[in-house]
mmCIF file of C-alpha atoms and ligand atoms in Angstrom:
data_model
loop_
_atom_site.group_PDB
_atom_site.id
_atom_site.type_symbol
_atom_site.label_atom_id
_atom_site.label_comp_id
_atom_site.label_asym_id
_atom_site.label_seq_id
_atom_site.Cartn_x
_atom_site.Cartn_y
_atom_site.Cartn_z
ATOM 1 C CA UNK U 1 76.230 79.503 110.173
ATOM 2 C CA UNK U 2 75.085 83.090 111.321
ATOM 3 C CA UNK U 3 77.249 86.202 112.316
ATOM 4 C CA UNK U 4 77.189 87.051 115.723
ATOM 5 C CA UNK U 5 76.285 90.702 114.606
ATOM 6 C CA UNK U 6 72.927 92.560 113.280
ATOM 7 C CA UNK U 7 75.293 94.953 111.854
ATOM 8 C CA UNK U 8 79.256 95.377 110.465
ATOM 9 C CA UNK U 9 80.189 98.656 112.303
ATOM 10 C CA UNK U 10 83.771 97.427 112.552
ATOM 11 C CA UNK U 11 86.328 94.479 112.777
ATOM 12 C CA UNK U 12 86.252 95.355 116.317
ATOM 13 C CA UNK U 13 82.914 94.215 117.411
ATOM 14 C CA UNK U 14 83.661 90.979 115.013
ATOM 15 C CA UNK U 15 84.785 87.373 115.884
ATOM 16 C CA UNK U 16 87.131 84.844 114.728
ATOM 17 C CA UNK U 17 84.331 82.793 113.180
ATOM 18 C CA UNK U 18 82.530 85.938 111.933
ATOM 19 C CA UNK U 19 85.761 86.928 109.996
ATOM 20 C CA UNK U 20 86.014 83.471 109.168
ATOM 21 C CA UNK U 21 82.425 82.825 107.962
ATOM 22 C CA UNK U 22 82.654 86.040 105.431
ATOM 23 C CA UNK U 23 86.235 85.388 103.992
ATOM 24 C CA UNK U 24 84.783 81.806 103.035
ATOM 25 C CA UNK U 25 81.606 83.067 101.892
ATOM 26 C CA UNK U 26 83.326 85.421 100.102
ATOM 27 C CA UNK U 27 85.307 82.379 98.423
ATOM 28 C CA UNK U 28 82.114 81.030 97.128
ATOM 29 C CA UNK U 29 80.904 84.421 95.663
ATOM 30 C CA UNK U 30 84.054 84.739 93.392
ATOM 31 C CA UNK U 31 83.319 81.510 91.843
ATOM 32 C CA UNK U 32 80.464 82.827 90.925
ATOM 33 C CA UNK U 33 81.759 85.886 89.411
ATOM 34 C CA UNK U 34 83.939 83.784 87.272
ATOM 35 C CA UNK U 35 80.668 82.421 85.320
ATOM 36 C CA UNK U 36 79.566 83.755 82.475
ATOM 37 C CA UNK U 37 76.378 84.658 84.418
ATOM 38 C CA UNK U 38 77.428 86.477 87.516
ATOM 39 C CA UNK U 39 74.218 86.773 89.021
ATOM 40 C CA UNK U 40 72.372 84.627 91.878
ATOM 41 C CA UNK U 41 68.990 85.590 93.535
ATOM 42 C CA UNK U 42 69.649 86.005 97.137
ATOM 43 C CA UNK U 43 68.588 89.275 97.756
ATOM 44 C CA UNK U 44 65.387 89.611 94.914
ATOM 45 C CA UNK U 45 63.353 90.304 97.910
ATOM 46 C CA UNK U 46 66.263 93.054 99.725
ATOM 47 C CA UNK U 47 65.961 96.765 99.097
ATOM 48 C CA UNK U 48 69.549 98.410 100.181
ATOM 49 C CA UNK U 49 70.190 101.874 100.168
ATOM 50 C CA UNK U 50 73.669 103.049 99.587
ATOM 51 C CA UNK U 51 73.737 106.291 101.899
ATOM 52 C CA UNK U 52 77.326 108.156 100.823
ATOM 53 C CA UNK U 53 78.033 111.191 102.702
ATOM 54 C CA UNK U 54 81.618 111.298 101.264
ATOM 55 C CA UNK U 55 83.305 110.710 98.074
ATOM 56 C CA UNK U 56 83.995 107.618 97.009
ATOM 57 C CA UNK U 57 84.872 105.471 93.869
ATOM 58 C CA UNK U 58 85.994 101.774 94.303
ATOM 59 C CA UNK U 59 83.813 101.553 97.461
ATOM 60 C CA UNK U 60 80.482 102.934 95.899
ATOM 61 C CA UNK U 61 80.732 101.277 93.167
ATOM 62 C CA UNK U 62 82.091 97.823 94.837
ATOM 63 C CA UNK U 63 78.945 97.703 97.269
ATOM 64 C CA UNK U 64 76.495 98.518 94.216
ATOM 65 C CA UNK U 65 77.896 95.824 92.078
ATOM 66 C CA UNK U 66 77.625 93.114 95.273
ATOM 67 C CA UNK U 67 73.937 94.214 95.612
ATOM 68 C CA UNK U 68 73.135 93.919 91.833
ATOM 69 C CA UNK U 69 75.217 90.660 92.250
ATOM 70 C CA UNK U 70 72.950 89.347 94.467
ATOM 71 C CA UNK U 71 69.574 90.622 92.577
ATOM 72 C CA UNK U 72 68.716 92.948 95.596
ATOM 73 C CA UNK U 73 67.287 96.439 94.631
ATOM 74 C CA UNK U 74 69.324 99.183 94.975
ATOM 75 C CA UNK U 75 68.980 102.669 96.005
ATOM 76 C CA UNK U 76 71.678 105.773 95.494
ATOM 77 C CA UNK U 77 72.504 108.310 97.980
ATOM 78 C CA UNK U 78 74.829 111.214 97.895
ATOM 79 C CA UNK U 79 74.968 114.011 100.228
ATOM 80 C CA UNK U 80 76.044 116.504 97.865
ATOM 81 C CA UNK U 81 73.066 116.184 95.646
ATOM 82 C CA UNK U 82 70.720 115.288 98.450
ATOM 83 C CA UNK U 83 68.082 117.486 100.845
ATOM 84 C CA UNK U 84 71.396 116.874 103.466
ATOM 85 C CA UNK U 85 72.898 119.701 101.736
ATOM 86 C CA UNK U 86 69.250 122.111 102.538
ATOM 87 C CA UNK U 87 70.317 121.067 106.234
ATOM 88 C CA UNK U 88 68.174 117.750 106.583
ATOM 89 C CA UNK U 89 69.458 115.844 109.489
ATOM 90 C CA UNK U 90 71.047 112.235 109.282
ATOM 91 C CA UNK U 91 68.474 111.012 110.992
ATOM 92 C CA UNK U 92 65.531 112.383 109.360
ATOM 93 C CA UNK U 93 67.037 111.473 105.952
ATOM 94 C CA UNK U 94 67.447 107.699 106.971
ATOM 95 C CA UNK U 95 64.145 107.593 108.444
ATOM 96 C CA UNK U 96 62.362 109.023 105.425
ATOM 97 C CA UNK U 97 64.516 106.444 103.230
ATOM 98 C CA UNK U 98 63.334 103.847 105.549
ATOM 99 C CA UNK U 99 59.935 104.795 104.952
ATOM 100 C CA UNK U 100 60.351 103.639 101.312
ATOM 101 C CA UNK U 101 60.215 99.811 103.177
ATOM 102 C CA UNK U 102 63.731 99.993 102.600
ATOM 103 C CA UNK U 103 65.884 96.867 104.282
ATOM 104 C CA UNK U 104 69.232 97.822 104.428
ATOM 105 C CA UNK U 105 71.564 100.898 105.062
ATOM 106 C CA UNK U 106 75.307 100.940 103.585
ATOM 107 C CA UNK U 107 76.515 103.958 104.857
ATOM 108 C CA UNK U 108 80.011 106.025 104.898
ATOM 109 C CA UNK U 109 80.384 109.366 106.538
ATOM 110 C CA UNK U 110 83.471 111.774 107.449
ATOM 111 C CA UNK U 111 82.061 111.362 110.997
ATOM 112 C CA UNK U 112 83.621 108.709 113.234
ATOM 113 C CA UNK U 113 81.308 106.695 114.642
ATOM 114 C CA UNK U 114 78.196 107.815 112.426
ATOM 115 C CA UNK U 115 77.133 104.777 111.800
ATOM 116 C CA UNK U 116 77.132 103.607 115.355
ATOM 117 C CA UNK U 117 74.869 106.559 116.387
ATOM 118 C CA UNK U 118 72.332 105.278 113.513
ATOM 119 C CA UNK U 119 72.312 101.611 114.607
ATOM 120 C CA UNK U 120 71.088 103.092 118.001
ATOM 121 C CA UNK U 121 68.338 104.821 116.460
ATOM 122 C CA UNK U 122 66.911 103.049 113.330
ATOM 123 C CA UNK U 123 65.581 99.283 112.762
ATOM 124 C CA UNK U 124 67.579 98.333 109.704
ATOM 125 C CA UNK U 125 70.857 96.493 109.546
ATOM 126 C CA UNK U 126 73.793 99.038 109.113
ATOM 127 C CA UNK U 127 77.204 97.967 107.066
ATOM 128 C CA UNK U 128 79.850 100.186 107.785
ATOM 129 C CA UNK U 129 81.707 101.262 104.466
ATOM 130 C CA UNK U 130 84.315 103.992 105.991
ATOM 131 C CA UNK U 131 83.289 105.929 109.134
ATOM 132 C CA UNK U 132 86.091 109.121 109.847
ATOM 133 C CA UNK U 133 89.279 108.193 111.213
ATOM 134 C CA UNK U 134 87.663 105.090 112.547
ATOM 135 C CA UNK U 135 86.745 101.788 110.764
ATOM 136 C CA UNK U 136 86.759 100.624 107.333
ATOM 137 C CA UNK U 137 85.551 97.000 107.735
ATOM 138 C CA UNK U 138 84.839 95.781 104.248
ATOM 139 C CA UNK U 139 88.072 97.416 103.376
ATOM 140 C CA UNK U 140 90.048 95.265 105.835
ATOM 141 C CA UNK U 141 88.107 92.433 104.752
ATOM 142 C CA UNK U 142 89.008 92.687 101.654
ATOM 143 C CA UNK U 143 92.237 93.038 102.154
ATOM 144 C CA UNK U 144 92.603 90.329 104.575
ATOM 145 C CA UNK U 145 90.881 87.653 101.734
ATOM 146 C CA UNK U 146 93.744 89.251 98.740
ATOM 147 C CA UNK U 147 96.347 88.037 101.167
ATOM 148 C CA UNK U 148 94.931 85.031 102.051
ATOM 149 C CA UNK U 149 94.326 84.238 98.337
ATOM 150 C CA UNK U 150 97.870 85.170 96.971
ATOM 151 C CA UNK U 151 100.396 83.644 100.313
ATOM 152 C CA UNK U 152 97.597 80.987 101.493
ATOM 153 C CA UNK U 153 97.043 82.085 105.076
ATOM 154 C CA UNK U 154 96.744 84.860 107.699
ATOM 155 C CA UNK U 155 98.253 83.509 111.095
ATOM 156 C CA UNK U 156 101.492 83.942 110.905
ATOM 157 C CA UNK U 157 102.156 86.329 108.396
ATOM 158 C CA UNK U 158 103.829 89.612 108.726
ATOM 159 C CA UNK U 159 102.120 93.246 107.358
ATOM 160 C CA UNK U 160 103.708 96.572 107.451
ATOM 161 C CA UNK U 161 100.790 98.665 107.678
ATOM 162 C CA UNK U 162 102.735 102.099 106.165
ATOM 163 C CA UNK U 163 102.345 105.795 105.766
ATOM 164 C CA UNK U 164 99.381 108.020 107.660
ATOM 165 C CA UNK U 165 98.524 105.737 110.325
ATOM 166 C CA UNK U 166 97.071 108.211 112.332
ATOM 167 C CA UNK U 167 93.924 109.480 109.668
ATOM 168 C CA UNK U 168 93.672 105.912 108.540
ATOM 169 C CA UNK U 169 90.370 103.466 109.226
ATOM 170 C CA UNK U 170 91.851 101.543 106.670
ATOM 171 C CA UNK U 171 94.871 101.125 109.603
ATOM 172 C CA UNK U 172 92.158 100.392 112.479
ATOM 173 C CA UNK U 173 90.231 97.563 110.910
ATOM 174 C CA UNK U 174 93.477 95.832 109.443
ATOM 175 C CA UNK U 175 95.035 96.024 113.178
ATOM 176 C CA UNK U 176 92.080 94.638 114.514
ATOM 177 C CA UNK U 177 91.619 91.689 111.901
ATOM 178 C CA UNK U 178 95.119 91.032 111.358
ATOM 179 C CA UNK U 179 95.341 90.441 114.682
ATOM 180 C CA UNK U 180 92.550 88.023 115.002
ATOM 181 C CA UNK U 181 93.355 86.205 112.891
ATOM 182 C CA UNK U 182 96.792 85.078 113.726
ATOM 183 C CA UNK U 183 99.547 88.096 111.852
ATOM 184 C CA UNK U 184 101.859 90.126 112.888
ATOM 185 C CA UNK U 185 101.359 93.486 112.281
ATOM 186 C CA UNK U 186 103.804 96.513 112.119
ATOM 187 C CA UNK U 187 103.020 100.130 112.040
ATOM 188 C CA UNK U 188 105.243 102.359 109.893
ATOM 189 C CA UNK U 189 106.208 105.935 108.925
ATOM 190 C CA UNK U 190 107.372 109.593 110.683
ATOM 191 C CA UNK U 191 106.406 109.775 114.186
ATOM 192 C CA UNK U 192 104.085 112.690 113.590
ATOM 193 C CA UNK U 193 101.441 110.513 111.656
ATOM 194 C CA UNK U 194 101.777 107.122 114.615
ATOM 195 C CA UNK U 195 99.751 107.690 117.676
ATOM 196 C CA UNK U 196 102.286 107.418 120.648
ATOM 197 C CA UNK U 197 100.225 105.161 121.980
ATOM 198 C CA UNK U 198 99.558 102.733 119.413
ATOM 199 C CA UNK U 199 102.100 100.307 120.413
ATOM 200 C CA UNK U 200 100.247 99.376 123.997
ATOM 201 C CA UNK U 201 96.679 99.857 122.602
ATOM 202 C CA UNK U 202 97.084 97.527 119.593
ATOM 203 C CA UNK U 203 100.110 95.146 120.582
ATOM 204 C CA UNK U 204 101.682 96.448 117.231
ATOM 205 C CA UNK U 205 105.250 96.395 116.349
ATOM 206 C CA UNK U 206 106.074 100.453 115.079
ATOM 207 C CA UNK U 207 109.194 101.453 112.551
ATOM 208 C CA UNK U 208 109.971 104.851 112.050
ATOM 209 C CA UNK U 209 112.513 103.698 109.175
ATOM 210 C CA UNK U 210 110.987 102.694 105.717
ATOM 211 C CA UNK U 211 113.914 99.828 104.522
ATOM 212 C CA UNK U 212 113.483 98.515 108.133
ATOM 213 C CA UNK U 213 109.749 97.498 107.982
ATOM 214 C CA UNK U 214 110.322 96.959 104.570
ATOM 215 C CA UNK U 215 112.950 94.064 105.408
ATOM 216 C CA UNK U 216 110.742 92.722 108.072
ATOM 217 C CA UNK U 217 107.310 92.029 106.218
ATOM 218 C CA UNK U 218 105.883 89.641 103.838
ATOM 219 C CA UNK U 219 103.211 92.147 102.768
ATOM 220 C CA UNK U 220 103.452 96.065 102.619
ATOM 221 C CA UNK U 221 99.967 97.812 103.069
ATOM 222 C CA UNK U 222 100.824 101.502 101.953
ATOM 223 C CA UNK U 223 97.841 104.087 102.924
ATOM 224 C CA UNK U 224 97.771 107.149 101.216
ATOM 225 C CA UNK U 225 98.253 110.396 102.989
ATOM 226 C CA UNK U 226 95.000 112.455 104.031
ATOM 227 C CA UNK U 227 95.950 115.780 103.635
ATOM 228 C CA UNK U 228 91.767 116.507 104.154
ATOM 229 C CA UNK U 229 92.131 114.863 107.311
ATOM 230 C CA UNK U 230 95.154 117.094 108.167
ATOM 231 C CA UNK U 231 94.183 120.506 110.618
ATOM 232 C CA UNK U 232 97.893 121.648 110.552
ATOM 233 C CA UNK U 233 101.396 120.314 108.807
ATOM 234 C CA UNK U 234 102.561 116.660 109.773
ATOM 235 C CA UNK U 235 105.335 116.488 107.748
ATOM 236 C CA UNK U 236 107.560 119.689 106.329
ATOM 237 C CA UNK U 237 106.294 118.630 102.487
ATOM 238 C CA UNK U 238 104.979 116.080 100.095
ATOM 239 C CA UNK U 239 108.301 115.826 98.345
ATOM 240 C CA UNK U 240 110.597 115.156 101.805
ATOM 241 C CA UNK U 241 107.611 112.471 102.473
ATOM 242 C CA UNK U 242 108.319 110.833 99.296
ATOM 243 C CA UNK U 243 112.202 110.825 99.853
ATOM 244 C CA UNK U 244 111.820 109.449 103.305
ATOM 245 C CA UNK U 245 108.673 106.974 102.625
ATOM 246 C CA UNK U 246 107.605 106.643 98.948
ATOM 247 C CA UNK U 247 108.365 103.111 97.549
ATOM 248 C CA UNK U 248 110.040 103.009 94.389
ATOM 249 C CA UNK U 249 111.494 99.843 92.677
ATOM 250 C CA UNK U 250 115.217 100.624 93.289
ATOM 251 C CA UNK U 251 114.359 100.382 97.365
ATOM 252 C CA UNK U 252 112.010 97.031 96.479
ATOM 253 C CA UNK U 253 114.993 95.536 94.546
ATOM 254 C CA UNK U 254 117.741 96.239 97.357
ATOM 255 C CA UNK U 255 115.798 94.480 99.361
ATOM 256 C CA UNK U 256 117.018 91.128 98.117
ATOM 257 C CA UNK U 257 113.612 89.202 98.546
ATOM 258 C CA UNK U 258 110.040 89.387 97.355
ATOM 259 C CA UNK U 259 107.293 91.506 99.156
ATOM 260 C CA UNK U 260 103.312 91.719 98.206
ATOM 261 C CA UNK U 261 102.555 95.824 97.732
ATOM 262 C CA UNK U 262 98.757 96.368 98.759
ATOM 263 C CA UNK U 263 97.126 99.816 98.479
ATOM 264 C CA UNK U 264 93.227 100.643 99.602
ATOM 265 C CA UNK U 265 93.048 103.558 96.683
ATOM 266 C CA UNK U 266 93.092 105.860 95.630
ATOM 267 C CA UNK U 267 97.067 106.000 95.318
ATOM 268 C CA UNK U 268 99.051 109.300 95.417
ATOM 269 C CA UNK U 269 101.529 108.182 92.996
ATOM 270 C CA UNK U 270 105.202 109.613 93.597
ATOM 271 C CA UNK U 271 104.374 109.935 96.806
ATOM 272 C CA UNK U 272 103.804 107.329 98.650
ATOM 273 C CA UNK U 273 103.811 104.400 95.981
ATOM 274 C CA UNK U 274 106.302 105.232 92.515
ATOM 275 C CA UNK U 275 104.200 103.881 89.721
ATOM 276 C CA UNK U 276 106.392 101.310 88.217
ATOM 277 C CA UNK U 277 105.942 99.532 92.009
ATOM 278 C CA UNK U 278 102.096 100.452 91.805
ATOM 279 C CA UNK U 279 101.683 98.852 88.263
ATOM 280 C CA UNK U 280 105.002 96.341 89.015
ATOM 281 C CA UNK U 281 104.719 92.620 89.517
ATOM 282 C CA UNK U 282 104.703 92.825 93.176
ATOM 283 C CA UNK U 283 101.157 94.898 93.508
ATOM 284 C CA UNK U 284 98.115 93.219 94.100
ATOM 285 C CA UNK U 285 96.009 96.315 94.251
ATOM 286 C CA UNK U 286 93.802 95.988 91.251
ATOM 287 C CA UNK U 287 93.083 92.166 92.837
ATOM 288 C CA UNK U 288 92.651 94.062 95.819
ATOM 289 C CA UNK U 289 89.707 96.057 94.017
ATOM 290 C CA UNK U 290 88.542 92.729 92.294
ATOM 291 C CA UNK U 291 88.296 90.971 95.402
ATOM 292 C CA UNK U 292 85.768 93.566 96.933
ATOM 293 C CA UNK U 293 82.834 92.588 95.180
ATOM 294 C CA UNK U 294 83.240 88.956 96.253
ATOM 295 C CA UNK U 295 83.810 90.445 99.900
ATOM 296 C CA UNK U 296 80.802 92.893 99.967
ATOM 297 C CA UNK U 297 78.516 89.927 98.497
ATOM 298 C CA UNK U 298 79.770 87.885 101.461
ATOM 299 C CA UNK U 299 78.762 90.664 103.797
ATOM 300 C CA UNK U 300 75.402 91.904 102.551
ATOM 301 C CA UNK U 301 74.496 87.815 102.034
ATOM 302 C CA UNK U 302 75.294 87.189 105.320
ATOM 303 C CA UNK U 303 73.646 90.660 107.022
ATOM 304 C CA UNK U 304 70.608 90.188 105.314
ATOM 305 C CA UNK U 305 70.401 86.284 105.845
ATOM 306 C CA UNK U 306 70.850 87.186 110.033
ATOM 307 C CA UNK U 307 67.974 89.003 109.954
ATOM 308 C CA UNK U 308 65.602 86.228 108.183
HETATM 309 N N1 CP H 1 89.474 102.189 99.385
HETATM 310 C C1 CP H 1 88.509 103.101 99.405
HETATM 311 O O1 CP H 1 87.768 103.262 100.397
HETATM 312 O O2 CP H 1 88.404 103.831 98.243
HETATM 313 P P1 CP H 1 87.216 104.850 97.923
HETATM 314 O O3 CP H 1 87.404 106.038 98.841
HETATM 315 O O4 CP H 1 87.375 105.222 96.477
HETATM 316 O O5 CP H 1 85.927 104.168 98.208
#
C-alpha cells in the first residue's frame, strides 16, 4: 500500500487508510528497534535534509534517528547558524540544498503554512515537523500510536486536549486525527486561549473547568503554554494558570478513576503538569518520545517509497 500524499503537510490533507497505513508501519519499525541491531537499509540510497528554522529537541533529534534508522544520509540545518541568518531566502536556501541531489526536505518553521508554500515551489517530498500555530503531523501521529499502544484502540476513546489550545499545532493535528479515526475529543482551559469558534469548526466538545474534562476523558493531552507565541497577556499570571489548570496528583487522585497523562514536550513543570504527575505512573510521555522514532521511520519509509 501507498499514501495518497507526495508530502505530510498535515493530518488534514491525510486519510483514514493513510493514518492507518503509518500507525501499522510504524508497528513494524518498533520491532525493529527492539533488536539488538536497530538498523534496516531502506533508505541507503535517500539523502534527507533536516531544514530547522526553530528550536527543537525531541523532534530534531527523533527525525535524525528515523533517518539513520533507516540507513538514509542525513543532512543538518539550522537557521541560526545558517546563510538564513545573512538574509538568504527560504527558497534560495532549499534550492541550493537541493542542488546537493538531495531527496528529501524535513522542515519546521515559526511560519504557518511554510511548508505548504515550499511544496508549491520545489520537486522534493516535504514532511511537515511543526509549521506555526498550524500542524504538527508526526507529533499527532505519534501520539495517536502511544494511545493506541497503551488502551488498544482509537474509535471510541475520549481525549481532553488541555491548556493553550489556541498557539497549539500540536491541538490541530490531534483534532484532525482523533477525529478520523473514531475519538472523541474535548478542548480544555480559560476561554482566552480556545478559539470561539472551535466548537463548530472542529465538532469538538470545549470545558472551561479543569476537574470537569478531567472526569470526562480516558486520556489527558496537556500542551504547554507558548508564552513566544503570546503578542499580549492571556491569562493575569503563570501562577493563577497553575491554580486554575496545572495537574497535580491530589486533583488526579480525587478523581476516583485512572486517566493516561500525555505531554508533546517540552513540559513547564508547576505549571501546567506538577512533576510527581509528569514522572507518576499515569504519564506516558517518555513512551510518547520513544514512540517517535518508530513513527517518523513509518513516515519517511513510506514518503520516500511513494515516490519510487
Ligand atoms: N514535541 C515537540 O515538538 O518538541 P520539540 O519542540 O522539542 O521538537
Amino acid at each position: 500500500m501507498k499514501l495518497s500524499t507526495k508530502h505530510l503537510l498535515g493530518i488534514k490533507h491525510l486519510t483514514t487508510e493513510d493514518i492507518q497505513l503509518i500507525l501499522s508501519t510504524a508497528t513494524q519499525f518498533k520491532e525493529v528497534l527492539q533488536r539488538p541491531v536497530k538498523k534496516v537499509p531502506s533508505l541507503r540510497d535517500i539523502t534527507i535534509v533536516n531544514l530547522f528554522y526553530e528550536n527543537s529537541t525531541r523532534t530534531r533529534m527523533s527525525f535524525e534517528l528515523a533517518e539513520r534508522r533507516l540507513s538514509a544520509d542525513v543532512l543538518n540545518f539550522a537557521a541560526s547558524s545558517s546563510s538564513a541568518a545573512k538574509g538568504e531566502t527560504l527558497l534560495d536556501t532549499v534550492n541550493n540544498i537541493l542542488s546537493m541531489k538531495v531527496d528529501l526536505v524535513v522542515m519546521r518553521h515559526s511560519a504557518s503554512g511554510a511548508p505548504h508554500f515550499l511544496a508549491k515551489h520545489i520537486p522534493a517530498a516535504i514532511v511537515n515537523a511543526g509549521d506555526g500555530i498550524n500542524e504538527h503531523p508526526t507529533q499527532a501521529l505519534l501520539d495517536a500510536f502511544s494511545m493506541q499502544e497503551k488502551l488498544g484502540q482509537l474509535a471510541g476513546l475520549k481525549v481532553a486536549i488541555i491548556g493553550d489550545i489556541m498557539h497549539s499545532r500540536v491541538a490541530m493535528s490531534n483534532m484532525y486525527l482523533l477525529q478520523k479515526m473514531g475519538a472523541e475529543v474535548m478542548v480544555a482551559g480559560p476561554p482566552t486561549l480556545i478559539p470561539k469558534y472551535i466548537s463548530e469548526a472542529f465538532g469538538v466538545k470545549v470545558e472551561y473547568n479543569l476537574k470537569k474534562a478531567l472526569q470526562w476523558c480516558d486520556v489527558a493531552n496537556v500542551l504547554r503554554i507558548q508564552l513566544e507565541r503570546q503578542n499580549q497577556p492571556l491569562f493575569s499570571s503563570l501562577r493563577e494558570y497553575s491554580l486554575a489548570y496545572g495537574i497535580n496528583r491530589r486533583l488526579l487522585d480525587s478523581l476516583g478513576k485512572e486517566i493516561v497523562i500525555m505531554h508533546p514536550g517540552p513540559i513547564n513543570r508547576g505549571v501546567e503538569l506538577d512533576s510527581d504527575v509528569a514522572d507518576g505512573s499515569s504519564s506516558i510521555i517518555l513512551n510518547q518520545v520513544e514512540n517517535g522514532v518508530a513513527v517518523r521511520m513509518a513516515v519517511l519509509y513510506l514518503i520516500a517509497n511513494r515516490e519510487n
